[in-house]
Amino acid sequence: MIRGRERFFSLGYYQQVADGVAQLVTSHLPEDGQSTVVLDAGCGEGYYLRRIYAHLAGLEFSTVLCCGLDISKHAIRRAARHDPGGTYAVAHIYEMPVLADHVDVLLSHFSPVSPEDFHRVVRPGGTVLVSGPGEDHLFGLKKLLYLEPAKHEVPPLPLLRHGFELIAEHRIRYEMRVSGAGHVADLLLMTPYFWSVGRGVQERLASLDSLATDVDVVVRAYRCLDG
Ligand SMILES: C[S@@+](CC[C@H](N)C(=O)[O-])C[C@H]1O[C@@H](n2cnc3c(N)ncnc32)[C@H](O)[C@@H]1O
């Protein structure tokens, strides 16, 4: 499954999302730029963190340390293989091996959210970016899977009661045209829908070699409040 995700990422279908997220991370870095820390909590194979690094490399942010953690050792092994000089840890987001008040920007991209530990590790005034599916995300794919496909429900704001304030909400939207043998199958494999459809539907999707679908990602930026 990790290899399927890597193949799909390497074809650039999610590059607009990654570049949008990288720009948002950069825009929330402190301006003095001294020893800045970015943490991707639930980084998977590190695709988004590498895009953030690439983005920062073209700017004046040479002192930024980008770290990733994930509960999956297989994902972290792949992330470290792609980025041998990077800082990665196999860890739970509910008890992160990170000192208190050390993170300037924490990214949680399509990953679980841990309000208490996010608040512990992010310095007061720092930012948490939480991204997840908007209501139309992959709707073109869902239409092929379900008789009555439902739109995503964007969850309420889980961090608000835990010492954060919402400072901005961004949306990254475009039409993704998937084309090529095995690409639709790899996309399905990256989604939770893979497990909810039967083998017949999986095989039908695997035989498709093109698909047009919406990408719709909501990114919410929260400021960490003191205390
Ligand atoms: C949908 S994937 C997103 C991965 C990555 N952010 C991306 O978008 O490519 C969700 C990730 O959260 C990780 N995860 C799930 N529960 C976790 C936990 N309790 N602690 C750390 N990581 C967790 C999974 O292993 C998985 O890599």
XYZ file of C-alpha atoms and ligand atoms in Angstrom:
254
model
C 0.000 0.000 0.000
C 2.848 2.419 0.861
C 4.455 1.726 -2.539
C 1.100 2.469 -4.247
C 0.910 5.801 -2.402
C 4.483 6.620 -3.357
C 3.814 5.800 -7.014
C 0.738 8.008 -7.015
C 2.529 10.903 -5.294
C 5.485 10.604 -7.673
C 3.154 11.216 -10.634
C 2.390 14.697 -9.324
C -1.391 14.351 -8.924
C -1.245 15.908 -5.452
C 1.508 18.405 -6.180
C -0.868 21.392 -6.135
C -2.003 20.350 -2.661
C 1.573 19.865 -1.479
C 2.688 23.205 -2.897
C -0.319 24.959 -1.362
C 0.381 23.397 2.030
C 4.102 24.244 1.755
C 3.252 27.876 1.018
C 0.945 28.013 4.015
C 3.605 26.514 6.289
C 6.109 29.087 5.027
C 3.696 31.959 5.499
C 3.307 31.045 9.188
C 7.018 30.826 10.008
C 8.243 33.467 12.446
C 9.918 36.366 10.702
C 13.078 36.413 12.845
C 13.731 32.884 11.459
C 16.124 31.762 14.252
C 16.113 27.973 14.858
C 12.636 27.456 13.539
C 11.000 24.027 13.865
C 8.323 22.573 11.572
C 6.730 19.272 12.626
C 4.573 17.080 10.372
C 2.538 14.956 12.826
C 1.355 11.863 10.937
C 3.742 12.455 8.030
C 3.291 9.056 6.349
C 6.055 8.535 3.760
C 7.053 12.176 4.083
C 5.820 13.425 0.685
C 4.422 16.679 2.096
C 7.417 17.307 4.346
C 9.779 16.934 1.384
C 7.711 19.477 -0.578
C 7.946 21.846 2.394
C 11.723 21.385 2.442
C 11.951 21.985 -1.292
C 9.868 25.115 -0.916
C 11.995 26.447 1.955
C 15.225 25.696 0.084
C 14.318 28.359 -2.456
C 13.770 30.955 0.270
C 15.831 32.541 3.033
C 14.936 29.963 5.677
C 18.191 28.043 6.076
C 17.749 27.532 9.836
C 14.433 25.670 9.652
C 14.442 22.125 11.041
C 11.676 20.010 9.481
C 10.731 16.844 11.399
C 8.180 14.137 10.753
C 6.620 11.506 12.931
C 4.193 8.703 12.312
C 2.983 5.640 14.136
C 3.807 3.445 11.124
C 7.411 2.259 11.141
C 7.091 1.207 7.501
C 6.043 4.726 6.497
C 8.859 6.293 8.551
C 11.384 3.894 7.061
C 10.312 5.019 3.575
C 10.374 8.690 4.595
C 13.916 8.337 5.941
C 15.030 6.478 2.825
C 13.779 9.307 0.593
C 15.376 11.935 2.838
C 18.457 10.450 4.565
C 19.405 13.742 6.236
C 15.899 14.317 7.606
C 14.624 13.950 11.173
C 11.936 11.301 11.573
C 10.499 9.307 14.454
C 8.113 6.425 14.861
C 5.780 7.864 17.468
C 2.214 8.341 18.589
C 0.727 11.813 18.066
C -0.869 11.598 21.503
C 2.538 11.437 23.224
C 5.071 12.993 20.892
C 8.818 12.772 21.676
C 9.094 16.544 21.371
C 10.003 19.133 24.031
C 7.283 21.518 25.206
C 6.973 24.865 23.377
C 9.479 23.852 20.699
C 7.462 23.788 17.471
C 6.761 26.895 15.395
C 4.463 25.313 12.803
C 2.806 21.915 13.256
C 1.139 20.313 10.230
C -1.530 17.647 10.573
C -2.425 16.649 7.015
C -5.198 14.048 6.695
C -4.018 12.613 9.997
C -5.512 12.295 13.479
C -5.512 15.383 15.691
C -4.258 15.425 19.271
C -5.308 18.770 20.796
C -3.578 18.320 24.154
C -0.213 17.239 22.825
C -0.333 19.763 19.942
C -0.811 22.458 22.579
C 2.067 21.123 24.670
C 4.652 21.079 21.850
C 3.701 24.238 19.904
C 5.124 27.448 21.346
C 2.633 30.164 22.341
C 1.962 32.205 19.204
C 2.938 29.268 16.983
C 0.625 27.757 14.379
C -1.123 24.440 13.834
C -2.307 23.719 10.294
C -4.953 21.003 10.128
C -5.904 19.838 6.652
C -8.507 17.360 5.598
C -11.083 16.655 2.928
C -13.497 19.374 1.844
C -17.016 18.348 0.923
C -16.232 17.613 -2.749
C -12.963 15.779 -2.186
C -12.631 12.871 -4.642
C -16.342 13.012 -5.416
C -15.720 11.791 -8.982
C -14.145 8.664 -7.511
C -16.959 8.190 -4.995
C -19.538 8.335 -7.811
C -17.935 5.238 -9.312
C -17.966 3.404 -6.002
C -21.335 4.065 -4.426
C -24.934 4.228 -5.692
C -25.602 7.228 -3.475
C -22.260 8.901 -2.850
C -22.265 11.316 0.070
C -20.343 14.561 0.250
C -17.718 14.790 2.983
C -18.798 16.428 6.182
C -16.128 18.889 7.191
C -15.709 18.339 10.947
C -16.156 21.143 13.465
C -13.122 22.819 14.924
C -11.548 20.274 17.291
C -8.753 22.503 18.587
C -10.858 25.478 19.695
C -11.589 24.300 23.222
C -7.964 23.351 23.800
C -6.050 26.608 23.839
C -6.139 27.510 20.136
C -7.904 30.172 18.106
C -8.837 29.832 14.444
C -6.976 32.464 12.418
C -7.679 31.413 8.814
C -9.323 28.821 6.633
C -7.964 27.999 3.179
C -9.240 25.777 0.422
C -7.215 24.045 -2.273
C -9.433 22.895 -5.143
C -8.802 21.618 -8.643
C -9.857 18.881 -11.031
C -7.500 15.935 -10.997
C -7.276 13.984 -14.255
C -5.872 10.576 -13.484
C -4.627 8.777 -16.549
C -2.439 5.711 -16.959
C -2.475 1.991 -16.279
C -2.815 1.282 -12.557
C -3.155 4.928 -11.516
C -6.868 4.742 -10.646
C -6.202 1.571 -8.647
C -3.401 3.332 -6.739
C -5.698 6.288 -5.993
C -8.400 3.962 -4.629
C -5.815 2.190 -2.496
C -4.851 5.511 -0.886
C -8.389 6.119 0.325
C -10.425 4.584 3.149
C -13.053 3.667 0.495
C -10.837 0.788 -0.633
C -11.824 -1.130 2.501
C -15.552 -0.394 2.235
C -16.130 -1.647 -1.318
C -16.187 -5.265 -2.406
C -13.560 -7.019 -4.448
C -15.720 -6.679 -7.604
C -15.673 -2.887 -7.347
C -11.935 -2.885 -6.586
C -11.307 -4.952 -9.726
C -13.567 -2.757 -11.869
C -11.692 0.334 -10.716
C -8.355 -1.379 -11.297
C -9.310 -1.928 -14.934
C -9.979 1.791 -15.515
C -7.131 3.799 -16.934
C -8.580 7.272 -16.573
C -10.706 9.252 -14.157
C -11.555 12.899 -13.547
C -12.343 13.896 -9.981
C -12.343 16.927 -7.709
C -9.585 17.538 -5.245
C -10.965 19.655 -2.409
C -8.805 20.200 0.655
C -9.639 22.449 3.590
C -6.677 23.773 5.590
C -7.410 25.484 8.879
C -4.789 27.574 10.635
C -4.919 27.865 14.419
C -2.801 30.069 16.681
C -1.594 28.499 19.915
C -2.604 30.642 22.871
C -0.533 31.049 26.013
C -1.392 28.897 29.029
C -4.090 9.324 5.617
S -2.459 9.122 6.186
C -1.748 10.730 5.867
C -0.266 10.676 5.785
C 0.400 11.978 5.293
N 0.092 13.110 6.139
C -0.053 12.244 3.871
O -0.984 13.020 3.677
O 0.522 11.649 2.953
C -2.661 9.174 7.959
C -1.351 8.916 8.676
O -1.567 9.056 10.082
C -0.801 8.059 10.724
N -1.378 7.851 12.071
C -2.587 7.328 12.384
N -2.750 7.320 13.730
C -1.619 7.850 14.260
C -1.187 8.099 15.591
N -1.959 7.799 16.640
N 0.031 8.630 15.781
C 0.835 8.931 14.721
N 0.466 8.733 13.423
C -0.739 8.191 13.207
C -0.916 6.850 9.825
O 0.098 5.905 10.055
C -0.826 7.509 8.453
O 0.513 7.580 7.980
